[in-house]
Short mmCIF file of N, CA, C and O in Angstrom, two decimals:
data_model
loop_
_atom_site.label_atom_id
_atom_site.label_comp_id
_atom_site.label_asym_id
_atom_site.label_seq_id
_atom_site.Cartn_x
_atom_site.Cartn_y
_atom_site.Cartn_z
N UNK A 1 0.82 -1.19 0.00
CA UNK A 1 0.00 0.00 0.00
C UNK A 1 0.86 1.25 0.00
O UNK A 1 0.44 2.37 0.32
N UNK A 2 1.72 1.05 -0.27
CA UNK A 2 3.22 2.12 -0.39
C UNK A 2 3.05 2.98 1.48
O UNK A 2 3.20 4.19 1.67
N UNK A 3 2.82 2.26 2.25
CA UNK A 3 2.77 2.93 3.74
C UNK A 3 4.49 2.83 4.28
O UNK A 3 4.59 3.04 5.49
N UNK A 4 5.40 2.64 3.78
CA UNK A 4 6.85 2.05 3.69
C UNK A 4 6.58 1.81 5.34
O UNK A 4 5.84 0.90 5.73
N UNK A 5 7.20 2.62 6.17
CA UNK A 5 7.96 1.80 7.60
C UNK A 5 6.74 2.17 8.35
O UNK A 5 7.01 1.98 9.53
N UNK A 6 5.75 2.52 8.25
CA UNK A 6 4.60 2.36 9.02
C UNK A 6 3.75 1.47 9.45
O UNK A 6 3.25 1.69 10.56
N UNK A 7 3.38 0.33 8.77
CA UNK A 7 3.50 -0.76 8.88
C UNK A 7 4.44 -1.67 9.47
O UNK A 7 5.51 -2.04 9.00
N UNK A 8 3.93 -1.96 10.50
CA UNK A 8 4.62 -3.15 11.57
C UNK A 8 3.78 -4.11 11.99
O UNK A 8 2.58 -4.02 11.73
N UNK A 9 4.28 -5.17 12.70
CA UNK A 9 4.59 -5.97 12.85
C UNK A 9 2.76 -5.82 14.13
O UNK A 9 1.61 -6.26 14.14
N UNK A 10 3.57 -5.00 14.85
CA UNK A 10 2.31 -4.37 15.74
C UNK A 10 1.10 -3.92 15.29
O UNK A 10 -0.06 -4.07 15.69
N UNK A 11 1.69 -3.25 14.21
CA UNK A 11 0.15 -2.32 13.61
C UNK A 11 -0.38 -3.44 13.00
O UNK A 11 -1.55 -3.57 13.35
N UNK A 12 0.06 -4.50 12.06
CA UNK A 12 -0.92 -5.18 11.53
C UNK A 12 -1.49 -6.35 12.09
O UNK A 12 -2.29 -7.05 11.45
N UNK A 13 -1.19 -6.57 13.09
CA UNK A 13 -1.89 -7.04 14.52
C UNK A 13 -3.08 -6.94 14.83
O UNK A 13 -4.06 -7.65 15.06
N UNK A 14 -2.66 -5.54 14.76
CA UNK A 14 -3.94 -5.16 15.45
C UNK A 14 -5.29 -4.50 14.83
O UNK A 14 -6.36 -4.09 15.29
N UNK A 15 -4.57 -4.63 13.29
CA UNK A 15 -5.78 -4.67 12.44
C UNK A 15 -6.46 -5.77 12.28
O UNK A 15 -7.69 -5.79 12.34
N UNK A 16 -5.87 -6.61 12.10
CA UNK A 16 -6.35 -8.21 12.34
C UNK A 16 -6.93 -8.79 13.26
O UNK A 16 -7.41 -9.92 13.16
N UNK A 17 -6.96 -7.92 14.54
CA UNK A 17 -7.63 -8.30 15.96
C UNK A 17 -9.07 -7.59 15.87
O UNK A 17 -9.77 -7.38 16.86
N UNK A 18 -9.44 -7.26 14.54
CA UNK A 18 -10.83 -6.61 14.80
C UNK A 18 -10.78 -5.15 15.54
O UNK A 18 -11.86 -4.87 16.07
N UNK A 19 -10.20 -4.59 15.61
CA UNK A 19 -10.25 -3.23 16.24
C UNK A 19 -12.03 -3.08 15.83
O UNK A 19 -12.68 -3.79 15.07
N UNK A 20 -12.63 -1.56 16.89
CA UNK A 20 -13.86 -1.29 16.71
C UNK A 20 -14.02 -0.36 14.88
O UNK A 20 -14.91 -0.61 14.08
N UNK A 21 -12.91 0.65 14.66
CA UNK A 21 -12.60 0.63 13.60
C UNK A 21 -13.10 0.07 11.55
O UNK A 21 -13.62 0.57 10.55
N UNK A 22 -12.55 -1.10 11.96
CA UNK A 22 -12.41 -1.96 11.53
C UNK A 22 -14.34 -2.76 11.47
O UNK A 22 -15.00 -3.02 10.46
N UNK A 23 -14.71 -2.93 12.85
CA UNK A 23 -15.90 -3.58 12.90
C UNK A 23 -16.46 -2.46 12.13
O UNK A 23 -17.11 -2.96 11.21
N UNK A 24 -16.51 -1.12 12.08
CA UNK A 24 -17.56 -0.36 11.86
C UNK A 24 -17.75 -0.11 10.45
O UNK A 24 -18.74 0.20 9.79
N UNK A 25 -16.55 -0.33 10.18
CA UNK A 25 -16.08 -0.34 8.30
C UNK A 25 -16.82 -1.64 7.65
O UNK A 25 -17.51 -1.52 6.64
N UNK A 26 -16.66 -2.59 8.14
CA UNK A 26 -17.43 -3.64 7.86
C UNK A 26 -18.75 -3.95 7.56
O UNK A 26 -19.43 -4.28 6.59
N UNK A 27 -18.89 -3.67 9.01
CA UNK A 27 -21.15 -3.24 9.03
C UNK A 27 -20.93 -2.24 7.98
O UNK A 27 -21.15 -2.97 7.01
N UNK A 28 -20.65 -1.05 7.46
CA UNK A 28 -21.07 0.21 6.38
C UNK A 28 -21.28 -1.30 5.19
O UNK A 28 -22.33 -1.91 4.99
N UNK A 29 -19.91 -1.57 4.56
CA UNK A 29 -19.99 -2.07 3.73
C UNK A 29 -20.57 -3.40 3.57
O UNK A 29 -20.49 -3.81 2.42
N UNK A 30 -21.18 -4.26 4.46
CA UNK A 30 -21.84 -5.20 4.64
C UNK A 30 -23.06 -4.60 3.77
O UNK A 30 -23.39 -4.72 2.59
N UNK A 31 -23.77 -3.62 5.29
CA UNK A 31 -25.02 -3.63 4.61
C UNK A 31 -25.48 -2.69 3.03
O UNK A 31 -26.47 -2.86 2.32
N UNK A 32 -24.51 -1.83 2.90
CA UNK A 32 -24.73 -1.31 1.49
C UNK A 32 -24.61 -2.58 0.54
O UNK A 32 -25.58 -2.63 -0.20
N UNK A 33 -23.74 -3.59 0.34
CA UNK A 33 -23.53 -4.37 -0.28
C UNK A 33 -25.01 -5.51 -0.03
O UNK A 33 -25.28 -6.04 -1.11
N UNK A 34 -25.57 -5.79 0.64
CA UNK A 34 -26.64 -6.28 0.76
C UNK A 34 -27.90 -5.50 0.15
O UNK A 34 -28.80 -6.11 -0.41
N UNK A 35 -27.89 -3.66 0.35
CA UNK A 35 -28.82 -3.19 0.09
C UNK A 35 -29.16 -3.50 -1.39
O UNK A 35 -30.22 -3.97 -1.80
N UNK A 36 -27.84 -3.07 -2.28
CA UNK A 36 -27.94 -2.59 -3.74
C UNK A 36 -27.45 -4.41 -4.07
O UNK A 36 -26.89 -4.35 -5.16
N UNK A 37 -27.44 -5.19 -3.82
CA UNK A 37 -27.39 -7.01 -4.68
C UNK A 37 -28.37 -7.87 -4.21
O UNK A 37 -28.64 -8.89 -4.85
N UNK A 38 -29.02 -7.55 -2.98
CA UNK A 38 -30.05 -8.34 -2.67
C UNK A 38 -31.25 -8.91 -3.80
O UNK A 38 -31.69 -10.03 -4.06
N UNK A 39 -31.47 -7.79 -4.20
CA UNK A 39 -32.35 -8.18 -5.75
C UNK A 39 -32.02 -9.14 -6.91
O UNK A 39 -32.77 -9.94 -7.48
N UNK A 40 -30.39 -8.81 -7.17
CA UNK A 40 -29.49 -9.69 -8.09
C UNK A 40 -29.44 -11.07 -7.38
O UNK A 40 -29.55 -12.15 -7.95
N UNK A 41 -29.29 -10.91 -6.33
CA UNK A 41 -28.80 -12.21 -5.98
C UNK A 41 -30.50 -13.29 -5.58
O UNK A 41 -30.60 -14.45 -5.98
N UNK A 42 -31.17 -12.85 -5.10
CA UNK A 42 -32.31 -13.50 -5.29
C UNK A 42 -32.76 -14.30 -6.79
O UNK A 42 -32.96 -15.46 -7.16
N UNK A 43 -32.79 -12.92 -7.36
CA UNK A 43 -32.88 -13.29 -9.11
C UNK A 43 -32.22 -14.71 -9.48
O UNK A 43 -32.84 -15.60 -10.05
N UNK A 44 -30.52 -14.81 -8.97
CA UNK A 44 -29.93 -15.64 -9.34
C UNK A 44 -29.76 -17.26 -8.60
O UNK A 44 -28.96 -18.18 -8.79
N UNK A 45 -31.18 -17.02 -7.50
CA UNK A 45 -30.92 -18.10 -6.45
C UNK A 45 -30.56 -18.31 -5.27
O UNK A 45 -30.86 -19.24 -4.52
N UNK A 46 -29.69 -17.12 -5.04
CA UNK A 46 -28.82 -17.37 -3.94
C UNK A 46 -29.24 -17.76 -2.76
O UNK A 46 -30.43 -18.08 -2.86
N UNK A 47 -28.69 -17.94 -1.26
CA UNK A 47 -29.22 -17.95 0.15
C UNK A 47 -29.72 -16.68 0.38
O UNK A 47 -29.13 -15.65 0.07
N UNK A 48 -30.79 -16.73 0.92
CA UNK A 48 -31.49 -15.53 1.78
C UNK A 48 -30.10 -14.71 2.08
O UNK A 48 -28.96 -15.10 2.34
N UNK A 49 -30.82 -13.08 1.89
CA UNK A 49 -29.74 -12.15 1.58
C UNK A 49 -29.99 -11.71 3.31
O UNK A 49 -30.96 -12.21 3.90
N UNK A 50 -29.25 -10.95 3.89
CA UNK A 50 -29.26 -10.08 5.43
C UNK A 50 -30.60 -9.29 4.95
O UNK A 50 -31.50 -9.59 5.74
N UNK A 51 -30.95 -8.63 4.20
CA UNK A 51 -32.46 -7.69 3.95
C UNK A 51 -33.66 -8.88 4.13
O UNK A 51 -34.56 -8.77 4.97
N UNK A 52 -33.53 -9.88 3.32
CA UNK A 52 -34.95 -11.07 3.50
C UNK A 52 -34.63 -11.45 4.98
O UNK A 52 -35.33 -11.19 5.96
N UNK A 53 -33.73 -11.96 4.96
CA UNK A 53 -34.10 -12.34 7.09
C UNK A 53 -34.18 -11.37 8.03
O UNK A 53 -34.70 -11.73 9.09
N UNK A 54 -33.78 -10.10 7.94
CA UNK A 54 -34.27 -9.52 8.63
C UNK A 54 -36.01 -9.07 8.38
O UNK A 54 -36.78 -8.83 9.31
N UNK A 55 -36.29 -9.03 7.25
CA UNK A 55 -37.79 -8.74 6.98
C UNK A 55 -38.49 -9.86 7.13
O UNK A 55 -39.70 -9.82 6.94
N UNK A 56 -37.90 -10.97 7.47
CA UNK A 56 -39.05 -12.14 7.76
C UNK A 56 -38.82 -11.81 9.71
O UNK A 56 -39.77 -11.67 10.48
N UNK A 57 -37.56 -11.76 10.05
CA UNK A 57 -37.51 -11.63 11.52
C UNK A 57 -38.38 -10.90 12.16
O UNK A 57 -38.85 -11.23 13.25
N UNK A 58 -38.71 -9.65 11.41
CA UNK A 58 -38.98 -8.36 12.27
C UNK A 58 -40.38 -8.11 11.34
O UNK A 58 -41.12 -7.17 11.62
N UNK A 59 -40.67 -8.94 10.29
CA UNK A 59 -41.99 -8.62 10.05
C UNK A 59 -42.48 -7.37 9.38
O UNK A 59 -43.58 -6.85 9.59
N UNK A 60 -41.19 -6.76 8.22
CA UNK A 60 -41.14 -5.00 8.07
C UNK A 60 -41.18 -5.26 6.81
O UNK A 60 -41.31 -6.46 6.56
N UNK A 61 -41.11 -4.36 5.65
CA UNK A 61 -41.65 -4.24 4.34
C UNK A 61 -39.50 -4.05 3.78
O UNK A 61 -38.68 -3.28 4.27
N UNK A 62 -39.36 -4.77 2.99
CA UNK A 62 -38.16 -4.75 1.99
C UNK A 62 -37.70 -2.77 2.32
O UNK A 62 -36.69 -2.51 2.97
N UNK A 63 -38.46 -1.80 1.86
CA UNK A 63 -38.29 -0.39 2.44
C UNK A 63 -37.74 -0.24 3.79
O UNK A 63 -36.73 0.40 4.09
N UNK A 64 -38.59 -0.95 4.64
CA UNK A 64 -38.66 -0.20 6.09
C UNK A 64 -36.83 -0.91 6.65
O UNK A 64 -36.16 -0.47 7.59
N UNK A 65 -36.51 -1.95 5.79
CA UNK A 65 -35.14 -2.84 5.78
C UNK A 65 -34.03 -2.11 5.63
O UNK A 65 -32.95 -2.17 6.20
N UNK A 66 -34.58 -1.13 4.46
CA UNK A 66 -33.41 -0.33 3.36
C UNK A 66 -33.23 0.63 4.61
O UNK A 66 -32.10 0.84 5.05
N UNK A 67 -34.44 1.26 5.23
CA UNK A 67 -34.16 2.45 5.89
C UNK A 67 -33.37 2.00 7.36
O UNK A 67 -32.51 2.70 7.89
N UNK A 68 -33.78 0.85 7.83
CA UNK A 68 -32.92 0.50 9.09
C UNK A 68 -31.35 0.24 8.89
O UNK A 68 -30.51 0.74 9.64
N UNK A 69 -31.07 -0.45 7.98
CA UNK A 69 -29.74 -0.50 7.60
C UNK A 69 -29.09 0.83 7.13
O UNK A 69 -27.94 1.04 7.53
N UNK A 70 -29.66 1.75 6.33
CA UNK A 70 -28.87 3.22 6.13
C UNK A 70 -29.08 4.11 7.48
O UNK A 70 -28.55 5.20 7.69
N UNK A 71 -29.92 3.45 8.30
CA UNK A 71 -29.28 4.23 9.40
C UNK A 71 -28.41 3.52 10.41
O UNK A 71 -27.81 4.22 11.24
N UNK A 72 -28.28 2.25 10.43
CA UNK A 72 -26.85 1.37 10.92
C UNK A 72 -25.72 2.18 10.19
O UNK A 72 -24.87 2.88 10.73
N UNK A 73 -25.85 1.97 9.04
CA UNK A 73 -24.28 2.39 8.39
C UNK A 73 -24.37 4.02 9.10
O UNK A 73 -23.53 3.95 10.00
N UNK A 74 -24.82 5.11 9.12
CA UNK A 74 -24.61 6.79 8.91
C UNK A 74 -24.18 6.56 10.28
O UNK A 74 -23.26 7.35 10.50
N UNK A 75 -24.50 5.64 11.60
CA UNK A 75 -24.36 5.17 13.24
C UNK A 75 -22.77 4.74 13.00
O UNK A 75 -21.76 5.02 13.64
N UNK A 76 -22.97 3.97 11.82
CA UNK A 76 -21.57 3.21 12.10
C UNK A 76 -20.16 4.29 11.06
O UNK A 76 -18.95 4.07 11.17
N UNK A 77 -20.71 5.26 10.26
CA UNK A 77 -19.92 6.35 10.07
C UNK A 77 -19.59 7.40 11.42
O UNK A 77 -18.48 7.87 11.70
N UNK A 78 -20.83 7.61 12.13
CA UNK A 78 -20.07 8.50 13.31
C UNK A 78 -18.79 7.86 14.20
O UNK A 78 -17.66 8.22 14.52
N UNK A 79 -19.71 6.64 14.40
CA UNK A 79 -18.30 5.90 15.37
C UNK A 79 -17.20 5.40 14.42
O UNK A 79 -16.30 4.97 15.14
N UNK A 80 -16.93 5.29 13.37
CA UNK A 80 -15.24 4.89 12.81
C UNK A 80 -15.41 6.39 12.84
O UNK A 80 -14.98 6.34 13.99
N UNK A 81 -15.62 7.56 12.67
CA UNK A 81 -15.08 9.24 12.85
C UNK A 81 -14.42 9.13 14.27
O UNK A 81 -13.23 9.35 14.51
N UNK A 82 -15.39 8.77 15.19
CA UNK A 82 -15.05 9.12 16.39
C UNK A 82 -13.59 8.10 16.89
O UNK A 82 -12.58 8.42 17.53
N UNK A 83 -14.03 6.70 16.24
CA UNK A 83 -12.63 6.41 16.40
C UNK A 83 -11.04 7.21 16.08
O UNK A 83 -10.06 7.17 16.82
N UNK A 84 -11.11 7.68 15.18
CA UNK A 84 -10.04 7.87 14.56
C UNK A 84 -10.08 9.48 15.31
O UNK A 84 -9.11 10.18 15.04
N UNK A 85 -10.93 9.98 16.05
CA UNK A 85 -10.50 11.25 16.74
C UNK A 85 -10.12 10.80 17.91
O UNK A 85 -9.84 11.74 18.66
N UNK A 86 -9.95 9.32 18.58
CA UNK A 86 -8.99 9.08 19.42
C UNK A 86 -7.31 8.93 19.94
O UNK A 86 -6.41 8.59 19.17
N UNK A 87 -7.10 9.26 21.38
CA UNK A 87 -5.80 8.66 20.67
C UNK A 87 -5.13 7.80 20.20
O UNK A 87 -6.04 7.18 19.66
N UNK A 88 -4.35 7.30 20.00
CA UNK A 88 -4.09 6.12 19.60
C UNK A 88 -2.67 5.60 19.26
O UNK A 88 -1.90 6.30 18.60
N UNK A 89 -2.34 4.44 19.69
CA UNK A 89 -0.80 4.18 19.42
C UNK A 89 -0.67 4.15 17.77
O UNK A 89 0.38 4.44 17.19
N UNK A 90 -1.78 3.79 17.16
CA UNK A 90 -2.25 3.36 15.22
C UNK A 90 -1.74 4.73 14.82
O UNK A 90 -2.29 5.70 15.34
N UNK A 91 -0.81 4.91 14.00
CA UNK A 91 -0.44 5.67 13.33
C UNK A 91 -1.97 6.04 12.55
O UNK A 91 -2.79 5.14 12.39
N UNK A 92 -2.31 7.74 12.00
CA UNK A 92 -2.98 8.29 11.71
C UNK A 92 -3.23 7.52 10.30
O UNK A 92 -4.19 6.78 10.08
N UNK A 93 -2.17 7.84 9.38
CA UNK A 93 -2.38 7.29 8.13
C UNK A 93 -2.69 5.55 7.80
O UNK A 93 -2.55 5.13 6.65
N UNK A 94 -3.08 4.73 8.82
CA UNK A 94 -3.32 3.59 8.76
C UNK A 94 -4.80 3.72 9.14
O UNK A 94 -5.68 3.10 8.53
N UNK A 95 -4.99 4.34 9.91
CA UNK A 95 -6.27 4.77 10.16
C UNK A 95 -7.28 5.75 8.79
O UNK A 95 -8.43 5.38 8.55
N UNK A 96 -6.90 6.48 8.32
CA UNK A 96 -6.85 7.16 7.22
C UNK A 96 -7.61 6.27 6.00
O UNK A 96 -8.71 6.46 5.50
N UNK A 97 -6.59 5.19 5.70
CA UNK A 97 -6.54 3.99 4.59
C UNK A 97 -8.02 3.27 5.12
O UNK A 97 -8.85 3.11 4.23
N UNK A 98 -8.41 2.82 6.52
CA UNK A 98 -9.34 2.46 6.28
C UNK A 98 -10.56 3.18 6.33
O UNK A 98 -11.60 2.56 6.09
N UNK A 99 -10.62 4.50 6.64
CA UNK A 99 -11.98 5.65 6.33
C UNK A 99 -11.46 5.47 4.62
O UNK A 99 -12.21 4.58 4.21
N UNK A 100 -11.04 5.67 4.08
CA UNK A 100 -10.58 6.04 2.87
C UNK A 100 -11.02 4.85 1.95
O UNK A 100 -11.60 5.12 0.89
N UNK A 101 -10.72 3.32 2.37
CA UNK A 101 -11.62 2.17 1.38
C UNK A 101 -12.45 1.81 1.97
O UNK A 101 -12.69 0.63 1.71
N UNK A 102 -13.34 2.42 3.00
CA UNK A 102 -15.09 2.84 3.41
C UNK A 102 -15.58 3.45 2.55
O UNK A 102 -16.41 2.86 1.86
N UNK A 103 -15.31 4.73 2.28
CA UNK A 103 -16.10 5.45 1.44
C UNK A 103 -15.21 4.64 -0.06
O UNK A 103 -15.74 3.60 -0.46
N UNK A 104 -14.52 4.90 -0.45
CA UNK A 104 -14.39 3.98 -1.96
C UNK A 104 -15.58 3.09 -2.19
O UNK A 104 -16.52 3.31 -2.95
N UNK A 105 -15.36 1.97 -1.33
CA UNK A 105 -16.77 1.06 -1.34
C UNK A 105 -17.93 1.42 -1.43
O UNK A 105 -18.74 0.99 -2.25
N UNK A 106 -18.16 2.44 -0.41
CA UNK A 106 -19.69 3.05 -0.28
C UNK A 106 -20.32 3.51 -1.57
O UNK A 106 -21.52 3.58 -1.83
N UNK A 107 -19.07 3.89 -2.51
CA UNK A 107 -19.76 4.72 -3.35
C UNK A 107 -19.56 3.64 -4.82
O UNK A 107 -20.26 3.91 -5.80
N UNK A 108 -18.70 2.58 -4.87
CA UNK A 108 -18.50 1.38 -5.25
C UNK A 108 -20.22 0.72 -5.47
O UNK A 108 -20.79 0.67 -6.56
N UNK A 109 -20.78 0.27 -4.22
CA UNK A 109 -21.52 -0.24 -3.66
C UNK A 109 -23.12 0.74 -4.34
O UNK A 109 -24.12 0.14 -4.74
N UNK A 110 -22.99 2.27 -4.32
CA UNK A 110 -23.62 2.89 -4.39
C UNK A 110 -24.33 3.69 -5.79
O UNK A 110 -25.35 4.34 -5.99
N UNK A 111 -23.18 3.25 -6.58
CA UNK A 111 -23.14 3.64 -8.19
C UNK A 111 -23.17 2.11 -9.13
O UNK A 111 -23.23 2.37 -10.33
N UNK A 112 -23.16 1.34 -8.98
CA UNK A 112 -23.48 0.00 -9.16
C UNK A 112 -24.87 -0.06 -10.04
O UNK A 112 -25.80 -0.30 -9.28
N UNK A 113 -25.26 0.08 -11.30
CA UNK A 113 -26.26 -0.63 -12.06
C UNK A 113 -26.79 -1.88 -12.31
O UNK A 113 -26.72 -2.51 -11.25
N UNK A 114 -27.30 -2.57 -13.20
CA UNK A 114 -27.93 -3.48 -13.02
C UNK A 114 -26.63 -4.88 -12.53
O UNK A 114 -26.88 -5.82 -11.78
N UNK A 115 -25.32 -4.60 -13.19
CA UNK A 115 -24.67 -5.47 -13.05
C UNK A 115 -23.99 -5.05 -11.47
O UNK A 115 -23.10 -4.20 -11.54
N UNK A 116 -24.22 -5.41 -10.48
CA UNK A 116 -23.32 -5.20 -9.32
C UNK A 116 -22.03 -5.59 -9.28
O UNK A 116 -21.14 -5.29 -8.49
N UNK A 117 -22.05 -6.47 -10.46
CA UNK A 117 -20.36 -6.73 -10.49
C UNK A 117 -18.97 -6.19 -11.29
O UNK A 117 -17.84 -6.63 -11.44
N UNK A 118 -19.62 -5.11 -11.67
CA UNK A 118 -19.07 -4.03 -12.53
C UNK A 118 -18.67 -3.37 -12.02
O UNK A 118 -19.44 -2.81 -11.24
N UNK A 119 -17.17 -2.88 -11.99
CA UNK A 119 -17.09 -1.52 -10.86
C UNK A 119 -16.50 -0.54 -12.38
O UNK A 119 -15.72 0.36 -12.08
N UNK A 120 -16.74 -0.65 -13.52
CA UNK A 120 -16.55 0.28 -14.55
C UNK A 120 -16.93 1.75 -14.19
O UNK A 120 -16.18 2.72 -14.08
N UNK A 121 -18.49 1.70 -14.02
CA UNK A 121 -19.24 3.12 -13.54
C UNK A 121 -18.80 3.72 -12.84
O UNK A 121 -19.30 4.84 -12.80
N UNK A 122 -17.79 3.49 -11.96
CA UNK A 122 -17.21 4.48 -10.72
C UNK A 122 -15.80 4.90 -10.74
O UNK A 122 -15.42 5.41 -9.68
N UNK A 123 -14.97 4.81 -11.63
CA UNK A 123 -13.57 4.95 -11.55
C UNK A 123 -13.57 6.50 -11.38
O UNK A 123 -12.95 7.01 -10.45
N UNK A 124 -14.13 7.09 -12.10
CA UNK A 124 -14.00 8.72 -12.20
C UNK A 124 -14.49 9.27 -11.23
O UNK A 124 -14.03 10.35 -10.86
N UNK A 125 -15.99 8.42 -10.27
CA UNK A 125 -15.78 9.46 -9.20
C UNK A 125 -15.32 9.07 -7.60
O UNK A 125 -15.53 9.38 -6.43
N UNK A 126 -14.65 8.30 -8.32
CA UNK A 126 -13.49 7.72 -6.97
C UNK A 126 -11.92 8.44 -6.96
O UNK A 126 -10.91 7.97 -6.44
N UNK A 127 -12.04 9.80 -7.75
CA UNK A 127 -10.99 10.38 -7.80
C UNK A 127 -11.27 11.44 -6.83
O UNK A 127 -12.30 12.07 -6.59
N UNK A 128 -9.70 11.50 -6.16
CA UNK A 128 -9.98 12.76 -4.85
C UNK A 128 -10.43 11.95 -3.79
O UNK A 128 -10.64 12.71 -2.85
N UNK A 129 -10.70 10.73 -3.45
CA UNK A 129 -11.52 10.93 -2.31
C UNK A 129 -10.36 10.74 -1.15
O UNK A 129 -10.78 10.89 0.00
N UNK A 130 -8.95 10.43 -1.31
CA UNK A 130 -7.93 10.36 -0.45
C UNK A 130 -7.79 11.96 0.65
O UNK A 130 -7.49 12.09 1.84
N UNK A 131 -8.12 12.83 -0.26
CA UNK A 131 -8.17 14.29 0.52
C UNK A 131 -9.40 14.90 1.17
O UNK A 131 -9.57 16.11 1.32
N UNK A 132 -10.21 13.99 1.53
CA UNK A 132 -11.21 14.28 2.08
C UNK A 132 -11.63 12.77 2.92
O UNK A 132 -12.61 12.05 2.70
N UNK A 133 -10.48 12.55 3.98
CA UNK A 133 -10.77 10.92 4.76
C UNK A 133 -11.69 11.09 6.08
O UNK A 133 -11.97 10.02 6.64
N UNK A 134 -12.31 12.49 6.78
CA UNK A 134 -13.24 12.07 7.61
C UNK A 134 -14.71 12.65 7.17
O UNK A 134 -15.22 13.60 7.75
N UNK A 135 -15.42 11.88 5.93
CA UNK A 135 -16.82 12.40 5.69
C UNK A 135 -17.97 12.20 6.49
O UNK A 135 -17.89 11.40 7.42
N UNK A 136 -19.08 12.83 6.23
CA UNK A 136 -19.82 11.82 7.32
C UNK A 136 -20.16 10.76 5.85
O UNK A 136 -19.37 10.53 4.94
N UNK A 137 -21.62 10.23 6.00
CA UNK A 137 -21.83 9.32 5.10
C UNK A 137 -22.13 10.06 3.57
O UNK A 137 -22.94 10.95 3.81
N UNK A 138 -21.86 10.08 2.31
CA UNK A 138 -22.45 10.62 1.27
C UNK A 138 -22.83 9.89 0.52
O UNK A 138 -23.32 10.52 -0.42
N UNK A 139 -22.91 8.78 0.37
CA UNK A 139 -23.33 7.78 -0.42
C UNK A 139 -24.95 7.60 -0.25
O UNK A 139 -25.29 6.84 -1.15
N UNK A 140 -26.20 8.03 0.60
CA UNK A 140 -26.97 7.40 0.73
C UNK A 140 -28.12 8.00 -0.56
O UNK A 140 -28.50 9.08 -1.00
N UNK A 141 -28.33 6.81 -0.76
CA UNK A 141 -29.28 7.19 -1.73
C UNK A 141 -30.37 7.76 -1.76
O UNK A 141 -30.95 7.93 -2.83
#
């Protein structure tokens, strides 16, 4: 990732240990990635997507799904912010890299047409987003 001596031995430890970080980056891109393929992937067969079991769990309309999960992720954008306004032994710019392929994804995830497996549509406006690493959420549709 050209991070030369920033990367250690320690730091990637403790990326690997799940930091909260890390969890929160996950849930964003979990459930966007569920929001915008759930349809595709039904279409194609797949196992019940995270949107169908939760709407059979909780008894809510495919909508009322979309809206609980975009407000998990915008919850789980404040707290990776708030993480990274901690202190921390994690060097800044490691921290940085992962706000930075959050939103890539988000908007990956978010510009996605019929083919979800295309990431053609987004190259151009995935430029710049390195200079702008604490957003809140902008991706929501």
């Amino acid at each position: 990732m050209g991070m030369g001596e920033i990367v250690t031995k320690d730091n990637f430890d403790w990326v690997t240990s799940n930091p909260k970080i890390m969890s929160f980056s996950n849930l964003m891109v979990r459930f966007k990635d569920d929001i915008k393929t759930h349809k595709f992937e039904r279409k194609r067969g797949h196992a019940a997507s995270a949107i169908e079991c939760y709407m059979k769990q909780h008894g809510v309309s495919e909508e009322q799904v979309y809206s609980e999960f975009y407000k998990q992720v915008e919850n789980a954008w404040l707290d990776l912010n708030q993480e990274c306004l901690k202190p921390t032994a994690i060097p800044m710019p490691i921290l940085t890299r992962i706000v930075n392929l959050s939103q890539a994804l988000g908007v990956i995830y978010t510009t996605l047409a019929l083919d979800p497996f295309s990431l053609i549509p987004c190259y151009d406006q995935m430029d710049g987003f390195h200079h702008y690493p604490l957003h809140p959420p902008f991706w929501k549709e």
